[in-house]
Coordinates of C-alpha atoms and ligand atoms in Angstrom, one line a residue:
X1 CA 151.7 152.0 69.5
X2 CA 153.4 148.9 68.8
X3 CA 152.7 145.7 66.3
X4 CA 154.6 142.5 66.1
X5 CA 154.5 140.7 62.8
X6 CA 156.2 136.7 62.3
X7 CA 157.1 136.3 58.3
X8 CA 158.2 132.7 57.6
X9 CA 159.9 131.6 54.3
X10 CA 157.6 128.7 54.6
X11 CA 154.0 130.0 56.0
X12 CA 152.9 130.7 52.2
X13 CA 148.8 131.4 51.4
X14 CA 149.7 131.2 47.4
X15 CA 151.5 131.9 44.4
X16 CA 149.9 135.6 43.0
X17 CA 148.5 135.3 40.4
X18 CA 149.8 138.2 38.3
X19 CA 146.2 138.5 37.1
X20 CA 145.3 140.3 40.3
X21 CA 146.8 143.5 39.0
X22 CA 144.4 143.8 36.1
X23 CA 141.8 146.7 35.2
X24 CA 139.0 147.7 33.5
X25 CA 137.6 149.9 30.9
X26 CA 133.8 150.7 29.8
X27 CA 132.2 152.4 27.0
X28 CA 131.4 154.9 30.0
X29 CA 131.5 158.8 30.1
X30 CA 135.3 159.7 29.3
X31 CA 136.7 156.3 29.5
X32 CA 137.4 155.7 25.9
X33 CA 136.7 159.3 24.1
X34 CA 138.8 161.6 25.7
X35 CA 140.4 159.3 27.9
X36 CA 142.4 156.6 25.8
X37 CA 141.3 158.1 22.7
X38 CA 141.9 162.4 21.2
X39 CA 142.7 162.2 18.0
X40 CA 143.2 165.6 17.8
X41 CA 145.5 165.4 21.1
X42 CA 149.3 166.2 20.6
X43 CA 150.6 163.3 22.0
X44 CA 147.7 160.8 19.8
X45 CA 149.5 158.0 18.0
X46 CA 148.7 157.1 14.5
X47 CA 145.5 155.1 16.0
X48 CA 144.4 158.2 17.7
X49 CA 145.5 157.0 20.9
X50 CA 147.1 159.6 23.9
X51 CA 150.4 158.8 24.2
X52 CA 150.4 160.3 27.9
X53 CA 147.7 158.1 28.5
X54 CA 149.6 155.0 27.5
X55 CA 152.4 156.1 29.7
X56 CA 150.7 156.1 32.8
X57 CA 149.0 152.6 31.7
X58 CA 152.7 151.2 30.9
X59 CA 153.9 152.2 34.4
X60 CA 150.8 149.8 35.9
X61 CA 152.3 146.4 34.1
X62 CA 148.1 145.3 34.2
X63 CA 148.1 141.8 32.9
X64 CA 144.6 142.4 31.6
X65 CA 142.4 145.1 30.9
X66 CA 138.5 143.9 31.2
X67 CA 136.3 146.0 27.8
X68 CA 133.9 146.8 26.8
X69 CA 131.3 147.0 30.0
X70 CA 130.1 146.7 32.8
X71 CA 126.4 147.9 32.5
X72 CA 126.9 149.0 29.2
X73 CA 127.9 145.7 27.5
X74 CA 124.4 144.7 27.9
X75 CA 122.5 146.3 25.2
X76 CA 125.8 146.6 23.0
X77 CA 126.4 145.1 19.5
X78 CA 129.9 144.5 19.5
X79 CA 129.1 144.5 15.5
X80 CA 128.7 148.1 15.8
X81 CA 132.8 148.7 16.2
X82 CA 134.2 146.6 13.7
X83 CA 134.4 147.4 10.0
X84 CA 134.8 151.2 8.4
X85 CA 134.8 153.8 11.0
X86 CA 132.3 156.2 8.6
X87 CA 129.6 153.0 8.4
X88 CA 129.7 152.3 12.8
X89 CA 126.3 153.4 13.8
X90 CA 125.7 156.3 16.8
X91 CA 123.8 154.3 19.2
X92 CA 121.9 155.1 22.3
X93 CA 123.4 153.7 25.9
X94 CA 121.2 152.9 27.8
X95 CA 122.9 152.0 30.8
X96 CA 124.5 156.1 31.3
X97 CA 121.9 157.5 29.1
X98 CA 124.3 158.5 26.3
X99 CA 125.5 158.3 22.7
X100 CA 127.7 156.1 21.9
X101 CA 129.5 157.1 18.4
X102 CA 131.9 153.5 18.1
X103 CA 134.7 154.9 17.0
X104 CA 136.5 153.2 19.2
X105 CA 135.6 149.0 19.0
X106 CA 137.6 145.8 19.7
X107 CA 140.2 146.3 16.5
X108 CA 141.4 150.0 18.1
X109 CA 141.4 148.7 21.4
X110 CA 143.3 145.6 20.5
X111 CA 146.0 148.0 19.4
X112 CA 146.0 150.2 22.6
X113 CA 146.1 146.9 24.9
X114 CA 149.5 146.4 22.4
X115 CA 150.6 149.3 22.8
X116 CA 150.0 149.6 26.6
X117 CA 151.2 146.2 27.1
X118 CA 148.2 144.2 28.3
X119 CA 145.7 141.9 27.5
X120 CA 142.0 142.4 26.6
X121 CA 139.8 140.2 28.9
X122 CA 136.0 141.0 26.8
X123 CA 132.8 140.4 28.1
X124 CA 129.7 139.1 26.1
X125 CA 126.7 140.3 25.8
X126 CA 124.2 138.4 27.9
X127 CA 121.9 140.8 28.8
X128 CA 119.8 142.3 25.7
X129 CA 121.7 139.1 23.6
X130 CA 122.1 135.5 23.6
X131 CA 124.0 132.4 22.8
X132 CA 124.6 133.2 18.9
X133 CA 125.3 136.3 19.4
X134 CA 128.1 135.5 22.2
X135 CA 129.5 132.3 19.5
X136 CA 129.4 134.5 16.9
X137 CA 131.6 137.3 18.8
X138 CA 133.7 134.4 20.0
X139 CA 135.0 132.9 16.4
X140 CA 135.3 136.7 15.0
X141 CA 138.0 137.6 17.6
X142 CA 139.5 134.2 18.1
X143 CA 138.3 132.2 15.0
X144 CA 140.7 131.0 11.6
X145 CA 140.6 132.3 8.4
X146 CA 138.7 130.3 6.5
X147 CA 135.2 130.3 8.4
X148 CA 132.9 133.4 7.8
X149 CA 133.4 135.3 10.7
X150 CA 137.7 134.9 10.4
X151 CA 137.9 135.9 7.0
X152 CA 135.4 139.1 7.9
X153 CA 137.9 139.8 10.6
X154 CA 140.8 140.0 7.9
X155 CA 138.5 141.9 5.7
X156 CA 138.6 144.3 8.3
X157 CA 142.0 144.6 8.3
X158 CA 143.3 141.8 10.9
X159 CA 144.3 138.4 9.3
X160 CA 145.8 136.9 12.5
X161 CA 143.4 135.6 15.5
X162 CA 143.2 138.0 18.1
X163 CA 143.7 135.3 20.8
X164 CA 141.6 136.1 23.4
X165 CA 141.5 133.9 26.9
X166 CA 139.7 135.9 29.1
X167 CA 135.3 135.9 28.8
X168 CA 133.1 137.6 30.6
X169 CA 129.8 135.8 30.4
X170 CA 127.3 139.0 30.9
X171 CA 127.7 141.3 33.5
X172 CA 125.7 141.8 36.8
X173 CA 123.4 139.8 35.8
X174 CA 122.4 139.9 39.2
X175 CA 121.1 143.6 39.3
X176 CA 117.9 144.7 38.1
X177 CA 119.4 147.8 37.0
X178 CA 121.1 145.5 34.1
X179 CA 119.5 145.4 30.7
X180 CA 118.3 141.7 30.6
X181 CA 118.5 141.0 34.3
X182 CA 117.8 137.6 34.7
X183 CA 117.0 135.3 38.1
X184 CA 119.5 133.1 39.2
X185 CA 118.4 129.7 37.3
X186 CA 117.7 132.0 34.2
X187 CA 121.0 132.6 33.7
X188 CA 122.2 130.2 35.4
X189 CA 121.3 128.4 32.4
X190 CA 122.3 130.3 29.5
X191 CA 125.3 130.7 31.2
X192 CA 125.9 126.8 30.9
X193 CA 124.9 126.6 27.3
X194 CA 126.9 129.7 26.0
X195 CA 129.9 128.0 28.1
X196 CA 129.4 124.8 26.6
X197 CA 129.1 126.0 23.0
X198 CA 132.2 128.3 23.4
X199 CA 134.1 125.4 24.8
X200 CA 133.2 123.5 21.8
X201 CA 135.2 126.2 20.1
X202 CA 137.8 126.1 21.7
X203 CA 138.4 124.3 25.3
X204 CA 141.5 126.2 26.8
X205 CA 139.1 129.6 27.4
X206 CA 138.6 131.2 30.2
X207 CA 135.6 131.5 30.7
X208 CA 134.1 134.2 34.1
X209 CA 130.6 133.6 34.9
X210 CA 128.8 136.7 37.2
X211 CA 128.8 136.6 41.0
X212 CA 127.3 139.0 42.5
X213 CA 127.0 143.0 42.3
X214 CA 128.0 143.5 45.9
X215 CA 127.4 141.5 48.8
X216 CA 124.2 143.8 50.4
X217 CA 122.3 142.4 46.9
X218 CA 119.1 140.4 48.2
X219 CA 120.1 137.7 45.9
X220 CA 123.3 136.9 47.6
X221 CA 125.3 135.1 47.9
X222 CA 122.3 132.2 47.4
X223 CA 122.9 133.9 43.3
X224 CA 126.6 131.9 43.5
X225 CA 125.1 128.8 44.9
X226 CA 122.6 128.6 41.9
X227 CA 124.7 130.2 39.4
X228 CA 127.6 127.7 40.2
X229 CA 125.1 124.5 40.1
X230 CA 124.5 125.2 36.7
X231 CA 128.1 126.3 35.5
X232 CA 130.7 124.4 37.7
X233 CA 132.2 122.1 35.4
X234 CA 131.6 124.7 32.4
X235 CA 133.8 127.7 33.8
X236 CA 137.1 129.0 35.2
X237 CA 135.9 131.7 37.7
X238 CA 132.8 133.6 39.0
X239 CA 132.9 137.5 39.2
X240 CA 132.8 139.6 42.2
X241 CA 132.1 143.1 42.3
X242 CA 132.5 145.6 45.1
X243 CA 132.5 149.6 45.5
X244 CA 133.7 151.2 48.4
X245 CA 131.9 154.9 49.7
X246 CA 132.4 157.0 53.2
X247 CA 129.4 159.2 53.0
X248 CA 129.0 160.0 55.9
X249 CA 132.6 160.7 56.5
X250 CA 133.3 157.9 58.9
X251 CA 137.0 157.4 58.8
X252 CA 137.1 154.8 61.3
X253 CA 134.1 152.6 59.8
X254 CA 135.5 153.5 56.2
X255 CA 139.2 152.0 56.3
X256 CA 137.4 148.8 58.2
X257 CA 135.6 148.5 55.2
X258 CA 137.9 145.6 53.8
X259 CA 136.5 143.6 56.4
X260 CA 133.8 143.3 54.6
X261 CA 135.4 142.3 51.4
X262 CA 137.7 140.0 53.2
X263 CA 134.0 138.2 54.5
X264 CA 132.7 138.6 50.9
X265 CA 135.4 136.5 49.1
X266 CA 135.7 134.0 52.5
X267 CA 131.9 133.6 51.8
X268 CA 132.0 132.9 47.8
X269 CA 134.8 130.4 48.3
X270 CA 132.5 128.3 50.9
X271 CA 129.9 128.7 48.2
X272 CA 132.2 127.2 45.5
X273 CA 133.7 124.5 47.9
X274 CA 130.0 123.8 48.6
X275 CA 128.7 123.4 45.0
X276 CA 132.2 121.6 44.4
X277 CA 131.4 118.9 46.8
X278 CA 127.9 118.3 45.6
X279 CA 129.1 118.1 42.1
X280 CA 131.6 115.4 42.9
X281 CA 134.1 117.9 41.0
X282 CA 138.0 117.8 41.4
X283 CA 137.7 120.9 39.6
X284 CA 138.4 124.7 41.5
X285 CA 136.2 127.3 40.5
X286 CA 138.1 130.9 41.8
X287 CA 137.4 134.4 41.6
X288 CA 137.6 136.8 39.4
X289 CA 136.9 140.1 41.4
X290 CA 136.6 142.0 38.1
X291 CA 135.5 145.3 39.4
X292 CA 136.3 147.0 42.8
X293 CA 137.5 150.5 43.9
X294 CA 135.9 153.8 45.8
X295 CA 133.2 154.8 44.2
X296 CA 130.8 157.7 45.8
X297 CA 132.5 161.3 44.9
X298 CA 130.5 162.0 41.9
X299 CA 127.4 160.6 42.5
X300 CA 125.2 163.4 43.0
X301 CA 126.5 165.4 40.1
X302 CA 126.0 162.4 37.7
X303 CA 122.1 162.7 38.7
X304 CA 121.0 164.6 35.8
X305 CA 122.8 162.9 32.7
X306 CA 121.4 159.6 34.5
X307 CA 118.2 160.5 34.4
X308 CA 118.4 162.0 31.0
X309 CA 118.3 166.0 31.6
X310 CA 120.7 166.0 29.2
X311 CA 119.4 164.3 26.8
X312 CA 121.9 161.7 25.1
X313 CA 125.2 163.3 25.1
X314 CA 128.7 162.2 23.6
X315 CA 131.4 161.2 26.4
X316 CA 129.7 163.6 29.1
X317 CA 132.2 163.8 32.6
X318 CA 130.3 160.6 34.0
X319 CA 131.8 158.9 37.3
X320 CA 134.5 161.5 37.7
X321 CA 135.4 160.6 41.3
X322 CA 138.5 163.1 42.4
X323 CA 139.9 160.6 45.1
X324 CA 141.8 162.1 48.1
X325 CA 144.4 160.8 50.5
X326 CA 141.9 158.9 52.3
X327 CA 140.9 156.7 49.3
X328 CA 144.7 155.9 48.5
X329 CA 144.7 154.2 52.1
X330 CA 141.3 152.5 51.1
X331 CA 143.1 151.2 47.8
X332 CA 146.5 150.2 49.7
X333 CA 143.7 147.9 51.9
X334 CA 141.8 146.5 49.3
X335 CA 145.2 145.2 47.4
X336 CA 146.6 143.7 50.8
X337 CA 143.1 142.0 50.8
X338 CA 143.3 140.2 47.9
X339 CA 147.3 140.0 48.6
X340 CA 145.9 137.8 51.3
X341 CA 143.5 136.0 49.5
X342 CA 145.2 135.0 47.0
X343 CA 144.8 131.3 47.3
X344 CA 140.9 131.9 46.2
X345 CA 141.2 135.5 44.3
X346 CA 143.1 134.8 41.0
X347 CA 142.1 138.0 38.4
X348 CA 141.2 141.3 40.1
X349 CA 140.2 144.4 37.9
X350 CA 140.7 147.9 39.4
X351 CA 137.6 149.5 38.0
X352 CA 137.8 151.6 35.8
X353 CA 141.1 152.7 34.7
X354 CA 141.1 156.2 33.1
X355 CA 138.7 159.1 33.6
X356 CA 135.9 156.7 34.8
X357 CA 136.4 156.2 39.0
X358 CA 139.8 155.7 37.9
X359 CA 143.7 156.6 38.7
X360 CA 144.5 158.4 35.8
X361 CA 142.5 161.5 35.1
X362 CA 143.2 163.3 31.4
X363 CA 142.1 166.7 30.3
X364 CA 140.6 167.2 26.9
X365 CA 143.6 168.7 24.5
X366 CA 145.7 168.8 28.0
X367 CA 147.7 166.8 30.3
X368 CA 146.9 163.5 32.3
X369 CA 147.6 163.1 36.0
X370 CA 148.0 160.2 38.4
X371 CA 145.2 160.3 41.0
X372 CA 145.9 159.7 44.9
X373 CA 144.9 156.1 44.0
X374 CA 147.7 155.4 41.7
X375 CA 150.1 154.7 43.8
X376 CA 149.0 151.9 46.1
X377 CA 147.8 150.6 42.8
X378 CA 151.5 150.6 41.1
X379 CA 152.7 149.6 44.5
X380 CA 151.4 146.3 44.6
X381 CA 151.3 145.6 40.7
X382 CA 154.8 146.3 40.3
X383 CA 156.3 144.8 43.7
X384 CA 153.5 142.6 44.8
X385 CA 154.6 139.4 42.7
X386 CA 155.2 136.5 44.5
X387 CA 153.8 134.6 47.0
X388 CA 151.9 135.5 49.4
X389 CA 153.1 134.9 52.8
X390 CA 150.7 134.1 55.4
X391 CA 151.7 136.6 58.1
X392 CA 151.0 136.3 62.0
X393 CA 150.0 139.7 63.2
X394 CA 149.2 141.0 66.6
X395 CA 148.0 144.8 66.9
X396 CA 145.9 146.4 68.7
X397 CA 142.5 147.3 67.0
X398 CA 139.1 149.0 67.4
X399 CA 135.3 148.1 67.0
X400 CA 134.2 149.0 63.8
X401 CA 130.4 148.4 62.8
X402 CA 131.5 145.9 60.2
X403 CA 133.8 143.8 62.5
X404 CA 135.5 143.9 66.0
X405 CA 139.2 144.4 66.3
X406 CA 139.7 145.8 63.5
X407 CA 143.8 146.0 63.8
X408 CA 145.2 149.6 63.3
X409 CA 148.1 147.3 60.9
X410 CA 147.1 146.3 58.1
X411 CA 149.6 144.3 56.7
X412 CA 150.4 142.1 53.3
X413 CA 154.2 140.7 52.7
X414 CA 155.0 139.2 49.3
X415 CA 158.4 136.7 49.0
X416 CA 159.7 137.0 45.3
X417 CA 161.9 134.1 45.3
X418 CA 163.5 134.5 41.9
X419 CA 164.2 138.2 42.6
X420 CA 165.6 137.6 46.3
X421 CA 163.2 140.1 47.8
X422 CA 160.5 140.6 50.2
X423 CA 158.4 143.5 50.4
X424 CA 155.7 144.5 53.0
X425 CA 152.3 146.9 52.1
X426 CA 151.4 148.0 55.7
X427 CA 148.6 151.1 56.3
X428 CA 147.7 152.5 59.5
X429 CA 144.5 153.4 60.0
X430 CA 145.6 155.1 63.5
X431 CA 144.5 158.9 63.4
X432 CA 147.0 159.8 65.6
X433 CA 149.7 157.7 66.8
X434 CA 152.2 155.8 64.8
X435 CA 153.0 152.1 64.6
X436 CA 156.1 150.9 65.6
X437 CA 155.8 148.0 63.3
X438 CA 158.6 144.8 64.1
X439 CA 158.1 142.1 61.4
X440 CA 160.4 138.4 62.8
X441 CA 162.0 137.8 59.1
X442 CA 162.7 133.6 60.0
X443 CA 163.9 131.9 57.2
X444 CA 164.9 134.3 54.5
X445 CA 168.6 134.6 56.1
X446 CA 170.3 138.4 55.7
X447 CA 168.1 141.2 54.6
X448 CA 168.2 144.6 54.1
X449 CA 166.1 147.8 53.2
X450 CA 166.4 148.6 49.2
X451 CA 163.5 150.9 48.5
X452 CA 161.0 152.6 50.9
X453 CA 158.1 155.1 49.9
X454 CA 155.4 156.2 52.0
X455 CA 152.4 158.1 51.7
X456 CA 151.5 160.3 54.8
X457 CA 149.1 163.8 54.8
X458 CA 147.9 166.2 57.4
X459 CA 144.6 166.5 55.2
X460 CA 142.9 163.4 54.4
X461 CA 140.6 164.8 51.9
X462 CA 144.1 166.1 49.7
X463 CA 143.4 165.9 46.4
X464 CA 145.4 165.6 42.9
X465 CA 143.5 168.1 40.4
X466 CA 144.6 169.7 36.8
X467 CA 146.1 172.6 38.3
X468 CA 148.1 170.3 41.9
X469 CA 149.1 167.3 39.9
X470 CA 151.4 166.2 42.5
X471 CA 149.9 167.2 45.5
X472 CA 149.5 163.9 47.1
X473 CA 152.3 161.5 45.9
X474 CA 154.5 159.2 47.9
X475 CA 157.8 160.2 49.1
X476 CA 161.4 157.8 49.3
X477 CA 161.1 157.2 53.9
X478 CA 164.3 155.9 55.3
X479 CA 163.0 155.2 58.9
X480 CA 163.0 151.3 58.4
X481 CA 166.1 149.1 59.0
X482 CA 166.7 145.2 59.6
X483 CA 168.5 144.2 62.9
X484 CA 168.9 140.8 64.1
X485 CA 166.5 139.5 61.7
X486 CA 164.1 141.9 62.3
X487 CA 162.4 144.8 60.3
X488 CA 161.9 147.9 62.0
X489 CA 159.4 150.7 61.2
X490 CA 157.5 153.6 62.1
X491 CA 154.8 154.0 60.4
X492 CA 152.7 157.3 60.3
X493 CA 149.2 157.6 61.3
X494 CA 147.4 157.7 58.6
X495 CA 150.0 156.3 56.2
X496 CA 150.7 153.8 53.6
X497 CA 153.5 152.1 53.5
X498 CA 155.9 150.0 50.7
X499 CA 159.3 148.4 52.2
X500 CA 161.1 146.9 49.9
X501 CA 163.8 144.2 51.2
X502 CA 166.8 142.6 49.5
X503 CA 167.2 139.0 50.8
X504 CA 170.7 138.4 49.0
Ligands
AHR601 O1 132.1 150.5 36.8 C1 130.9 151.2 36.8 C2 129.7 150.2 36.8 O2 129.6 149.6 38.0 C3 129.8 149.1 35.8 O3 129.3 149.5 34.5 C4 128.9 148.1 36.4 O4 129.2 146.8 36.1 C5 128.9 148.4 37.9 O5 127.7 148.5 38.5

């Protein structure tokens, strides 16, 4: 099968924003206990931390790591994990039925996000809390010496402001699953004022206000419309969420399924231009896609401890998706997605990051691995910096029950001016035949291949476990080559691919 691709120096969608390479971490099952934090682990730091753990986060340059929830920052007092470790109540989560022992608060995870080389992006309670609460939190992490909440912060052992950009105002506030769900113009509302009253803090924050929880909610995306009338002026960028599942084991329908994103983001960006014109506003609103991944292996075993069978245990396995092959091609498509949309979509979070639906799995006193979704992951964060070029692609494609023609390429290319490189993310979601891919290079003058990997397997449902680490990982491909201005490839079916050009 062939596909023709035109790449033009000047046919650009956007500047990445670096932000779309972020993550996430929650107060969730072995996120935080077990995950980032063993005390008793050999490689534990003087904070506690894994060392292993911070290795594999390192490799993933993530501007920003989103903390501390998701569901669970709406009943949580982020009070509870600040101050003497021996006074931090156990409290009950109610959003995974747990206990939540706060060893770990915004001081230790300050520290890991140092030492992993990130950014904390925090989101305020806006579910079971309120406006005081959320100004409060605010001027503790971010606020001088000299005011109440500054100096406790230096009592507790930090004299310097954090410096926090990043707010999340609540979290799926959509979803009636949230503690403190709230309609539309409810929060809509407190929204505004809590952005207002932060603002009058300080006005260079960033401030993310909630989208919605998927696009099948009931409430969308009429939520943005609403949600937006009230907050446009007041914030940076509204949050998107969206899991991805193949439970009925529908390849085919499955790896069309970023069709569906693609419609979801192309929908919320109407809905901002929309309010934006009835508000008058030169301002742009963007999004902040702030949790998205697969998201269906462990469902049924997380059943009981959901329901409370178990009654409130400590860092349970919660959300322990193993992810196969097929995934990492799901994860190669979602990235080229927001490659592509990258005029619109300026933060993305990988959700979570370790243990929790996440690329890096750890064993308790043992090692941590890279999951099958790693890779497409570090692909793109590490070589997708640039700008986006806006591609012409003709393949041929199948009907999918989420679009028509769905093209068996998908492809994103990234131009890295500054470095002199261009570099291509191409799947194919062919079963069976490969892709002779040709991509026209006009305008970028001599290139050559520097670095190819590939992911290819005979099984899609390969997995990387504690006992195969390695058993689905990419290998170094050499069947790609430039001649007269154009890249050749063959790509696998079934295959992810990263070509890596040098333009100089
Ligand atoms: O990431 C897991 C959960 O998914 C988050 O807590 C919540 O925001 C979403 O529903």
């Amino acid at each position: 099968m062939r596909a023709s691709v035109t790449a033009h120096r000047d046919y650009v969608v956007s500047q990445i924003d670096d932000r779309l390479y972020s993550a996430f971490l929650e107060h969730l099952g072995r996120a935080i206990y077990t995950g980032i934090y063993e005390p008793s682990h050999p490689t534990a730091d003087g904070n506690g931390m894994r060392g292993d753990v911070i290795d594999l986060v390192r490799e993933l340059k993530a501007p920003l790591v989103r903390y501390p929830g998701g569901n669970f920052v709406s009943a949580y007092n982020w009070e509870d994990g600040v101050g003497p470790r021996e006074k931090r109540p156990t409290r009950l989560d109610l959003a995974w039925h747990t206990s939540e022992s706060n060893a770990v608060g915004l001081h230790e995870f300050s520290d890991w996000c140092d030492a992993t080389q990130t950014e904390m992006m925090l989101a305020i309670n806006l579910g079971s809390r309120g406006l005081d609460e959320a100004r409060n939190f605010v001027q503790y992490v971010n606020g001088p010496i000299g005011s109440y909440w500054g100096d406790l912060r230096k009592a507790n052992g930090r004299a310097e402001p954090f410096g926090v950009t990043h707010w999340c105002l609540g979290n799926e506030m959509d979803g009636p699953w949230q503690v403190g769900h709230k309609t539309a113009h409810e929060y809509g509302r407190l929204a505004s004022e809590v952005a207002k009253t932060l603002r009058a803090f300080d006005s260079k924050l960033e401030l993310i206000v909630c989208g919605s929880s998927h696009s099948d909610m009931r409430t969308y995306p009429e939520w943005e419309r609403v949600v937006l009338e009230h907050t446009y002026d007041a914030v940076d960028h509204i949050s998107l969420h969206m899991y991805f599942a193949n439970p009925t084991k529908n390849t085919a329908e499955y790896l069309a399924l970023n069709a569906k994103l693609d419609g979801y983001i192309v929908a919320v960006a109407s809905t901002i231009e929309f309010v934006r014109a009835m508000k008058r506003s030169r301002k742009r609103v963007t999004i902040c896609f702030d949790e998205w991944n697969v998201w269906y292996h462990s469902k049924e075993q997380d059943g009981a401890i959901l329901a409370g069978a178990e009654g409130w245990p400590h860092a349970p396995r919660l959300l322990e998706d193993i992810y196969n092959f097929e995934d990492a091609l799901q994860v190669g498509l979602i990235l080229n997605t927001f490659i592509r949309r990258s005029d619109v979509v300026k933060i993305a979070c990988i959700a979570q990051l370790v243990n929790v639906i996440a690329p890096i799995m750890t064993e308790p006193g043992g090692p941590a691995w890279r999951q099958t979704i790693y890779y497409p992951y570090y692909f793109a964060s590490v070589f997708g910096r640039g700008q986006a070029l806006q591609l012409a692609v003709k393949s041929p494609g199948y009907d999918a029950e989420v679009a028509d023609n769905v093209p068996y390429l998908d492809v994103a290319g990234v131009h890295d001016a500054d470095g002199a490189t261009l570099t291509f993310f191409a799947v194919n979601r062919n079963a069976s035949e490969p892709i002779d891919m040709e991509i026209s290079l006009q305008g970028f003058g001599s290139a050559r291949v520097v670095d190819h990997w590939e992911m290819t397997n005979t099984k899609l449902e390969a997995v990387n476990t504690l006992k195969a680490q390695s058993a689905v990982a990419p290998k170094k491909a050499t069947n790609a080559g430039v001649e007269d201005g154009v890249l050749l490839a063959r790509l696998p079916p079934y295959s992810y691919s990263m070509i890596r050009l040098s333009l100089a």
